[in-house]
Short mmCIF file of C-alpha atoms and ligand atoms in Angstrom, two decimals:
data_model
loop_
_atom_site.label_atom_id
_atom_site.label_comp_id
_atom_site.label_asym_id
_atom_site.label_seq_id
_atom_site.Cartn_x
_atom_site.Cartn_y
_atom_site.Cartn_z
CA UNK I 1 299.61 -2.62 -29.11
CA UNK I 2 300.71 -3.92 -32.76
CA UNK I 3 304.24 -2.82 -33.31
CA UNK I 4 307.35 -3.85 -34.93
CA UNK I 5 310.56 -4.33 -33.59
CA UNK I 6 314.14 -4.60 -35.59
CA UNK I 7 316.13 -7.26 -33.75
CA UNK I 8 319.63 -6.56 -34.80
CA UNK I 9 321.86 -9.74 -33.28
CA UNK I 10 325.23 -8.28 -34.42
CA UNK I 11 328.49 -10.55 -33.50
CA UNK I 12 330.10 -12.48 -30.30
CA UNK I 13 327.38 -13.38 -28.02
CA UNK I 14 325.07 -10.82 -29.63
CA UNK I 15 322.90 -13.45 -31.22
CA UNK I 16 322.74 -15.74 -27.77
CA UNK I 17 321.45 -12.42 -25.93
CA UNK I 18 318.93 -11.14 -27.72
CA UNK I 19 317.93 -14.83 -28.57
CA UNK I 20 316.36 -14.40 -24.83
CA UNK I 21 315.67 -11.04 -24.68
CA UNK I 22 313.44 -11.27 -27.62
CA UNK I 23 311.46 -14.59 -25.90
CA UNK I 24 311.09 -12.35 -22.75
CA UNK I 25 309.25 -9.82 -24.94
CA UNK I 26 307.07 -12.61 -26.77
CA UNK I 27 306.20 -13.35 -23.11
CA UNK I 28 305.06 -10.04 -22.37
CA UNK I 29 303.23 -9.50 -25.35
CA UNK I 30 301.60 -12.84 -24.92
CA UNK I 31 300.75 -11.76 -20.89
CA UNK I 32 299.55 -8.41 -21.46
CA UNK I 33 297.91 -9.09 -25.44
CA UNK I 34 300.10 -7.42 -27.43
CA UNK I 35 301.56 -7.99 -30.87
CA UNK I 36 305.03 -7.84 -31.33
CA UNK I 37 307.11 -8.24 -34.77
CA UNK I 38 310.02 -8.81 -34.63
CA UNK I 39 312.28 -8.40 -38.02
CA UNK I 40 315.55 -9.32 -37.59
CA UNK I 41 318.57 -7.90 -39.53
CA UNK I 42 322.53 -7.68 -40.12
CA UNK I 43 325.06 -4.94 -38.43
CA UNK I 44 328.07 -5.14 -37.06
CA UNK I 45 330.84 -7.90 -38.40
CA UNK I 46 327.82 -9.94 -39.00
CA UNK I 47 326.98 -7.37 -41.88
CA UNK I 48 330.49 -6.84 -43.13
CA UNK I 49 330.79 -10.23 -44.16
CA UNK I 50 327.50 -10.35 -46.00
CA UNK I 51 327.77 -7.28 -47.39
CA UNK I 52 330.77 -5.38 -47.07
CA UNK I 53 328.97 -2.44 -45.15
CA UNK I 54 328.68 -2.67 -41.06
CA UNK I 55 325.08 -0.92 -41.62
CA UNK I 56 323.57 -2.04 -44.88
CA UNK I 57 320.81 0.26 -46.13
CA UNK I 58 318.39 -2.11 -45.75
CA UNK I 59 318.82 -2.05 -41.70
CA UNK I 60 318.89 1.29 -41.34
CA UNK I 61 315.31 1.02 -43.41
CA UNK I 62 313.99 -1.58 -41.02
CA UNK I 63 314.98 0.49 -38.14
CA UNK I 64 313.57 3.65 -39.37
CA UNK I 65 310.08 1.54 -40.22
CA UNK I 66 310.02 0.09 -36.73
CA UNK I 67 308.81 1.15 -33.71
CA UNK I 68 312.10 0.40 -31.56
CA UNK I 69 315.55 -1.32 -32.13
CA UNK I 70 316.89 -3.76 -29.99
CA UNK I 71 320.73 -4.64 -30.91
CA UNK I 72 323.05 -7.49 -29.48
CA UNK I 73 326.69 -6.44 -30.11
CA UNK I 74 329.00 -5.53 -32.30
CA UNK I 75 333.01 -6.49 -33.41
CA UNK I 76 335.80 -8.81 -33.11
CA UNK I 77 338.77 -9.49 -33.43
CA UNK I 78 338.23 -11.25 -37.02
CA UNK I 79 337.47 -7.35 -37.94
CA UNK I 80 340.05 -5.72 -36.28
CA UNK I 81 342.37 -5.03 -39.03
CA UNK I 82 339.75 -3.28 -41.21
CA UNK I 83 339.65 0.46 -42.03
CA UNK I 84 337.55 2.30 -39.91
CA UNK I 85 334.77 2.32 -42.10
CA UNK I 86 334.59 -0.90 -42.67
CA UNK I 87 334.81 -1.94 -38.83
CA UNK I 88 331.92 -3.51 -36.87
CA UNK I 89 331.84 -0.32 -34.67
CA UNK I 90 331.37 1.90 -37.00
CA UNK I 91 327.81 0.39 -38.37
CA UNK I 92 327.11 0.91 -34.71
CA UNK I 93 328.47 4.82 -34.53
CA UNK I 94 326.51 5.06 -38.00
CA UNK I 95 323.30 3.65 -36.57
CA UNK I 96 322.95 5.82 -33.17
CA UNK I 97 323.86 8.96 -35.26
CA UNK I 98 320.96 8.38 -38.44
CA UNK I 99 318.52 7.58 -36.02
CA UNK I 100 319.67 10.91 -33.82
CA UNK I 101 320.14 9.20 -30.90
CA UNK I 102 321.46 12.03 -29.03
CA UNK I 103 321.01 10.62 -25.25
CA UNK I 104 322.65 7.23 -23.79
CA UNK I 105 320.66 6.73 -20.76
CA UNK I 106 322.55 3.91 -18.55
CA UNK I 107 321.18 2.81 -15.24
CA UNK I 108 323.56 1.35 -12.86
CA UNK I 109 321.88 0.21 -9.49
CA UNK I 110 323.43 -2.12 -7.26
CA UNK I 111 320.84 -5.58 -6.26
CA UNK I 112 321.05 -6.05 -2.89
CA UNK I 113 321.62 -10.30 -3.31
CA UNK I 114 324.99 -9.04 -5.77
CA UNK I 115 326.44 -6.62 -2.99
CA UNK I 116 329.07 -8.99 -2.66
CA UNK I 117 329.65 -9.39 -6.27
CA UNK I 118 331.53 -6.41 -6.66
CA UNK I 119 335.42 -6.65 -5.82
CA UNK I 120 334.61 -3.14 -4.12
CA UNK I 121 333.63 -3.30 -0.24
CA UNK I 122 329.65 -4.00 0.13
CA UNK I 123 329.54 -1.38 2.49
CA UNK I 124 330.21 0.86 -0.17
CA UNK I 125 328.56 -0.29 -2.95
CA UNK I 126 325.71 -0.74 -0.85
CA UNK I 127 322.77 1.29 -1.89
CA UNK I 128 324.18 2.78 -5.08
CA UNK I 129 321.48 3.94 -7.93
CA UNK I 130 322.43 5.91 -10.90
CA UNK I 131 321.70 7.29 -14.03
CA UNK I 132 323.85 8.10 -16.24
CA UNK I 133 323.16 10.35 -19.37
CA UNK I 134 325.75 10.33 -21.88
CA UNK I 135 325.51 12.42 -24.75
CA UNK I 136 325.62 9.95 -27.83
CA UNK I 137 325.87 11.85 -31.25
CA UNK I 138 328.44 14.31 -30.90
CA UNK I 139 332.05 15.33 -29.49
CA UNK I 140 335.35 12.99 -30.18
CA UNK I 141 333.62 10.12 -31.63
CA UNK I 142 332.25 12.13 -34.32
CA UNK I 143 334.80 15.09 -34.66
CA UNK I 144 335.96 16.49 -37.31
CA UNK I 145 338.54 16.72 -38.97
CA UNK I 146 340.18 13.58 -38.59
CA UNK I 147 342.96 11.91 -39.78
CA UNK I 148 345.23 9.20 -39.34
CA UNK I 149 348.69 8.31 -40.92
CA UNK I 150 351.50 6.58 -39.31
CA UNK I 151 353.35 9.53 -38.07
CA UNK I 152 350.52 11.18 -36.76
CA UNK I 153 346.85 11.50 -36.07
CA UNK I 154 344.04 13.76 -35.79
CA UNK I 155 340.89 13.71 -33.60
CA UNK I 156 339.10 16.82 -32.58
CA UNK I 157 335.98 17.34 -29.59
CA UNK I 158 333.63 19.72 -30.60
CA UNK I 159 330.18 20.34 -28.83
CA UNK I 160 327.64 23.38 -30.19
CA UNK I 161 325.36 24.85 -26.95
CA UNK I 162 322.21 22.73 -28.91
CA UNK I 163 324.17 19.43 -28.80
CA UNK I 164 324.88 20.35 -25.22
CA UNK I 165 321.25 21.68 -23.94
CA UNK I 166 319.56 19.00 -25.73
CA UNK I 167 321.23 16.06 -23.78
CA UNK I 168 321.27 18.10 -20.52
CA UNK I 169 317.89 18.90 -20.73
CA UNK I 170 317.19 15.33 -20.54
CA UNK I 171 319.70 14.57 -17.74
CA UNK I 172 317.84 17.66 -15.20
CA UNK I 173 314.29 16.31 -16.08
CA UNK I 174 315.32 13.12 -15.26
CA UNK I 175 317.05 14.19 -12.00
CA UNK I 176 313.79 16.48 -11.37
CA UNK I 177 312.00 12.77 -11.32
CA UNK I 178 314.39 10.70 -9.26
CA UNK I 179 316.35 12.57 -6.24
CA UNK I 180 316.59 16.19 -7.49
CA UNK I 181 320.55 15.84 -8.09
CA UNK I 182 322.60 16.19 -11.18
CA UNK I 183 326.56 16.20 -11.42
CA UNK I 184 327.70 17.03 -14.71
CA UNK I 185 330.86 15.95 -15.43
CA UNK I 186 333.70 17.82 -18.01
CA UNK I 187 337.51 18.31 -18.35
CA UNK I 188 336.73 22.63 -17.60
CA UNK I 189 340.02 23.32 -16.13
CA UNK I 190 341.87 22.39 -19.47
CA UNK I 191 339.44 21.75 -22.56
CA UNK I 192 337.54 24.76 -24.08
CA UNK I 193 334.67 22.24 -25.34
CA UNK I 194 334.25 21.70 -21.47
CA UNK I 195 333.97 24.89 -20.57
CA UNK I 196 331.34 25.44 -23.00
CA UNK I 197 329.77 22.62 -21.48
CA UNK I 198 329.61 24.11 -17.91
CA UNK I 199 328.11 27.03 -19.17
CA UNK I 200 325.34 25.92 -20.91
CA UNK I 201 324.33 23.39 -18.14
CA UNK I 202 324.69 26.30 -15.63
CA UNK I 203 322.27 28.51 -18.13
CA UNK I 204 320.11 25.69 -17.89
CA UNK I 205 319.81 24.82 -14.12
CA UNK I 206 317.67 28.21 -13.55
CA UNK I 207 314.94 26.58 -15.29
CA UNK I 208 315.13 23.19 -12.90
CA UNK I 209 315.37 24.72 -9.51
CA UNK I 210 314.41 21.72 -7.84
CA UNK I 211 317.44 19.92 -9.01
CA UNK I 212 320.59 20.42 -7.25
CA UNK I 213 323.49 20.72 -10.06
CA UNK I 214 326.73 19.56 -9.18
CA UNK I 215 329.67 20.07 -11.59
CA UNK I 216 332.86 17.82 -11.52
CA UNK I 217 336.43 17.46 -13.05
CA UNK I 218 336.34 13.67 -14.74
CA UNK I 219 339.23 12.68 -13.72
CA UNK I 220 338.13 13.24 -9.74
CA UNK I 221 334.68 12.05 -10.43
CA UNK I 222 336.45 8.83 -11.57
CA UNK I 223 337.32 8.12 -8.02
CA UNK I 224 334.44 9.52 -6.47
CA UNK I 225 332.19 7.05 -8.29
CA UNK I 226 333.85 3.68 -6.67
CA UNK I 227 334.78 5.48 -3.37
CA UNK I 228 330.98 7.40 -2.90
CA UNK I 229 328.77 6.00 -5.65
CA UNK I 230 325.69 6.90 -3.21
CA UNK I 231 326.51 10.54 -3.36
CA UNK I 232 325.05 10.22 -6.72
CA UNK I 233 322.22 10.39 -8.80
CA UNK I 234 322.25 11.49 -12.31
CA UNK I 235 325.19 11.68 -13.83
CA UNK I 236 325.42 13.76 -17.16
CA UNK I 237 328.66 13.41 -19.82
CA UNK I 238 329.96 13.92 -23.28
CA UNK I 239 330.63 11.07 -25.24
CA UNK I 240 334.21 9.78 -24.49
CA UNK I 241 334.13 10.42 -20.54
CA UNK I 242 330.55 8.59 -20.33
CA UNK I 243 332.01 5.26 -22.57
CA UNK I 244 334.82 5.18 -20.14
CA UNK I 245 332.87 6.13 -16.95
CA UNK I 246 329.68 3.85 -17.57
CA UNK I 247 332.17 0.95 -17.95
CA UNK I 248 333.81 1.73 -14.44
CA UNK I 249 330.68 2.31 -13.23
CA UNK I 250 329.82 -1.39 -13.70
CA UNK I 251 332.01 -2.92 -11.22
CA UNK I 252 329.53 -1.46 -8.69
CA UNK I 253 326.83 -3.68 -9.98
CA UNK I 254 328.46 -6.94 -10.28
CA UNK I 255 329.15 -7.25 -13.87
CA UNK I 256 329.29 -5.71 -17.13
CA UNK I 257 326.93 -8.25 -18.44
CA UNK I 258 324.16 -7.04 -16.14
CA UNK I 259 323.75 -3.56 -17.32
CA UNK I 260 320.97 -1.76 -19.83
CA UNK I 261 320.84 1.34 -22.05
CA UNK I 262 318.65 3.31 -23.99
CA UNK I 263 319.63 5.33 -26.60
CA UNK I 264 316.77 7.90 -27.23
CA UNK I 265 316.12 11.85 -29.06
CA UNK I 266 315.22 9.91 -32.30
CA UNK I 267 311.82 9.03 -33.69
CA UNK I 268 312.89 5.36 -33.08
CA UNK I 269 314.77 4.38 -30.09
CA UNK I 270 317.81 2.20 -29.67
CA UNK I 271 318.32 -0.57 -26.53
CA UNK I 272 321.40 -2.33 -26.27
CA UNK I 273 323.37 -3.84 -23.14
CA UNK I 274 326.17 -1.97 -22.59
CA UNK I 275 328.75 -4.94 -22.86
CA UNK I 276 331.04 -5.55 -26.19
CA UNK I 277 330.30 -9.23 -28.20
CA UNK I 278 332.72 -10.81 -25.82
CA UNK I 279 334.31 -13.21 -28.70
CA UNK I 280 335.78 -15.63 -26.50
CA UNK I 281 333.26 -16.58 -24.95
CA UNK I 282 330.50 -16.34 -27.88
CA UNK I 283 328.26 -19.34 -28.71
CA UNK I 284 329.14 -21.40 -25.14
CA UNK I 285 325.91 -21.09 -23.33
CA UNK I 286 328.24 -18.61 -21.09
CA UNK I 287 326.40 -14.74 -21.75
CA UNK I 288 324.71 -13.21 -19.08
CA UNK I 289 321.40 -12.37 -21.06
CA UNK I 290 320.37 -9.89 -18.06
CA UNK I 291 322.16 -6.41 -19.86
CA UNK I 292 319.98 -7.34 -22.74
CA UNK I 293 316.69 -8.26 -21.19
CA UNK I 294 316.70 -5.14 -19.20
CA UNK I 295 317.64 -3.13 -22.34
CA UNK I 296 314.27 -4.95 -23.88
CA UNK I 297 312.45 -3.53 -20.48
CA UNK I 298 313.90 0.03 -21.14
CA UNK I 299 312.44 -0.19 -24.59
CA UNK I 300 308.99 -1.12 -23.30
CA UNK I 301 309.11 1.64 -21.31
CA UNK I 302 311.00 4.60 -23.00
CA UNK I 303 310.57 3.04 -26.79
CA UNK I 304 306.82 2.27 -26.50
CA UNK I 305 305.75 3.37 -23.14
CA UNK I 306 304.74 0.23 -21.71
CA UNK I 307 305.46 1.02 -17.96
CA UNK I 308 303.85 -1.81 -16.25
CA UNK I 309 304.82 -4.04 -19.09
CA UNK I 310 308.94 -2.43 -18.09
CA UNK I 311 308.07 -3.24 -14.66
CA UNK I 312 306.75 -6.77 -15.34
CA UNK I 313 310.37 -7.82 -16.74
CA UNK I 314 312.33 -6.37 -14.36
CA UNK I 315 310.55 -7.60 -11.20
CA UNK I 316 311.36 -10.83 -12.68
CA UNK I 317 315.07 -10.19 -13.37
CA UNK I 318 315.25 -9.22 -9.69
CA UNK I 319 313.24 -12.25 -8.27
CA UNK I 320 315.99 -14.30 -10.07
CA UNK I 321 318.39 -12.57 -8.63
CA UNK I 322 317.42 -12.83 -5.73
CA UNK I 323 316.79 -16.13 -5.32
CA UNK I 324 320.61 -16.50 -6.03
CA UNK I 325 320.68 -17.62 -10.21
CA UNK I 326 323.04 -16.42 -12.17
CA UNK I 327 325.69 -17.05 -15.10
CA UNK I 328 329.29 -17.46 -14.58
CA UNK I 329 330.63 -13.63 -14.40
CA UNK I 330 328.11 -12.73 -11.17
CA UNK I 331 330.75 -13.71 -8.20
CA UNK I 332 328.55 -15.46 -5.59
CA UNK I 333 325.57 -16.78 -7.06
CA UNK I 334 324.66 -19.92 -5.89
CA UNK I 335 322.77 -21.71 -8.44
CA UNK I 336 325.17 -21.27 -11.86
CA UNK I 337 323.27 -21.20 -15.17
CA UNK I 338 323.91 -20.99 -19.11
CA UNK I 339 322.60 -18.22 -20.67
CA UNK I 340 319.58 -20.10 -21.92
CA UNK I 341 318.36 -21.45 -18.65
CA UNK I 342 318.60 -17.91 -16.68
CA UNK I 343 316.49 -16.54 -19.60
CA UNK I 344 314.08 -19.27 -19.33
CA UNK I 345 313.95 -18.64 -15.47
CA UNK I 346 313.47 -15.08 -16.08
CA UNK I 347 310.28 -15.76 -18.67
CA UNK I 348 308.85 -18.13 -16.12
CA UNK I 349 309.06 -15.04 -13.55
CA UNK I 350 307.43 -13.00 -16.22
CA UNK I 351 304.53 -15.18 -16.98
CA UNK I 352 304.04 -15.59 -13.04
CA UNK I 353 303.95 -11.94 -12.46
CA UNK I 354 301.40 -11.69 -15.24
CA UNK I 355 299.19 -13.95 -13.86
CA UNK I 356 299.51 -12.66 -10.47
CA UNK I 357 298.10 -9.06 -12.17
CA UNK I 358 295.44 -10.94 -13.58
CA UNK I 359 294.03 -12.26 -10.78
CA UNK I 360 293.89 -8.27 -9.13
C1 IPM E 401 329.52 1.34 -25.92
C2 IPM E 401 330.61 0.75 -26.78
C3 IPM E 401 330.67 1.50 -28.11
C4 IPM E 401 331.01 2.94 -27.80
C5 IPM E 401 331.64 0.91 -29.14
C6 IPM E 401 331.31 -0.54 -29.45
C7 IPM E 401 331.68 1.72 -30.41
O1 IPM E 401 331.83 0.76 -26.11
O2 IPM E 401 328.36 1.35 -26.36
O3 IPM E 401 329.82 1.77 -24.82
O4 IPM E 401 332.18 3.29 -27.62
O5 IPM E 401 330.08 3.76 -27.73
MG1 MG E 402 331.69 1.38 -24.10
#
């Protein structure tokens, strides 16, 4: 395969990241003869400062000429006083909705060496493997009308049935592939959008029947996922309840920094980890690269369908794991590294497992 892909860095530790996310690529495309091109350019903070625009036509160009998108992070605090359209985040909001990146799809599984990483008991953490969907494009983030002034402020959550069948559709086929469950989360018992939302996933589940559909109030669901996170399997939201959910969700596995995503519905997918640019600790050596070198599996395999190539990366990322490496944020690992040297590890574990294939 001869592809490109738009590397876009962003801010914080965005640029250490996908530093090693992109070698792990260059490693599978050197192990399984590919050719990857990789064409880097500015969002985020990154971009304001060059340009004055958080998504500079000329990245939104590359992205829509490439075959996939892998971004860093965005913001800071050197951007926080800005107007909203001139904020890091909002290049990022910008991005996900040109490209009609409808669906967030955010894995959260729970290694068994990290069980103990979690400051949640390892008995219950034990086990846990979800998928969360989380619609991308659509309710509070992108409502409108909107307003702001000092003595008050507007924000409004609207959903259509297509936004809503669209991203469910792709949380019960999903389900229909994993273990046949699907708990859809809303706000029913007080938000109209919600109950909109119930009813068009209900309409839907006829079509699945091999998926059992499960529908719960967020605020419940918010302490059902770190009491019984193995009741679970997929777990479909709008956009505001799955940004605050998938970032609960991560104290199951560890850390934030371990954790993937896949923004897809587009012609051109979008893979990002799921953590922020971390500012203090940005250009240390400190990053766990893992949320981004999974995010560059996800895009091998949902971006470019590349399964074995997916697999390849994150049999290595588990090895590692395994064998006890990690950076500084995964409580209990016995060997410590920088973010360099657990990317390098991880590439070595790559190149291995390509050779091993080889020799079948
Ligand atoms: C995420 C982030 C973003 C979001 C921010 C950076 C705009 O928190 O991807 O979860 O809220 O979607
Ligand atoms: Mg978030």
């Amino acid at each position: 395969m001869d592809v490109r892909i738009a590397v876009l860095p962003g801010d914080g530790v965005g640029p250490e990241v996908t530093a090693e996310a992109v070698a792990c690529l260059g490693a599978v495309a050197e192990g399984f003869g590919h050719r990857f091109e990789f064409q880097e350019a500015l969002i985020g903070g990154a971009a304001v400062d060059a340009t004055g625009d958080p998504l500079p036509e000329a990245t939104l160009a590359l992205c829509r000429a490439s075959a996939a998108v892998l971004l860093g992070a965005v913001g800071g605090p050197a951007w926080d006083r800005h107007p909203r359209n001139q904020r890091p985040e909002s290049g990022l909001l910008r991005l996900r909705q040109a490209l009609g990146l409808y669906a967030n799809l955010r894995p959260v599984a729970v290694h068994p060496a990290l069980e103990d990483a979690s400051p949640l008991k390892p008995e219950i953490v034990r086990g846990t493997d979800l998928m969360f969907v989380r619609e991308l494009s659509g309710g509070l983030y992108f409502g409108e009308p909107r307003s702001y002034s000092d003595e008050a402020a507007v924000n409004t959550l609207p959903y259509t049935r297509m936004e809503i069948t669209r991203v469910a559709k792709m949380a019960f086929e999903l389900a229909a592939v994993r273990r046949q469950r699907l708990v859809s989360v809303d706000k029913a018992n007080v938000l109209e959008t919600s109950r909109l939302w119930r009813k068009v996933v209900d309409d839907l589940a006829p079509t699945y029947p091999q998926v059992t559909l499960q529908h719960a109030y967020v605020d419940s669901f918010a302490m059902a996922l770190i009491t019984r996170p193995r009741d679970f399997d997929v777990v479909l939201t709008e956009n505001l309840f799955g940004d605050i959910l998938s970032d609960e969700a991560a104290v199951l596995a560890g850390s934030l920094g371990l954790l993937p995503s896949a923004s897809l519905g587009g012609s051109v997918g979008l893979f990002e980890p799921i953590h922020g640019s971390a500012p203090d600790i940005a250009g240390q050596d400190r990053a766990n690269p893992i949320g981004t070198i999974l995010s560059a599996a996800m895009l091998l395999r949902h971006g470019l369908g590349l399964e074995a190539e997916a697999a390849a990366v994150e049999s290595a990322v588990n090895a590692v794991l395994h064998a006890g490496h990690g950076t500084g944020d995964l409580q209990g690992a016995r060997h410590a590294h920088g973010t360099r040297s657990l990317g390098a590890l991880i590439r070595e574990g790559i190149r291995s497992s390509v050779a091993v294939a080889l020799r079948h």
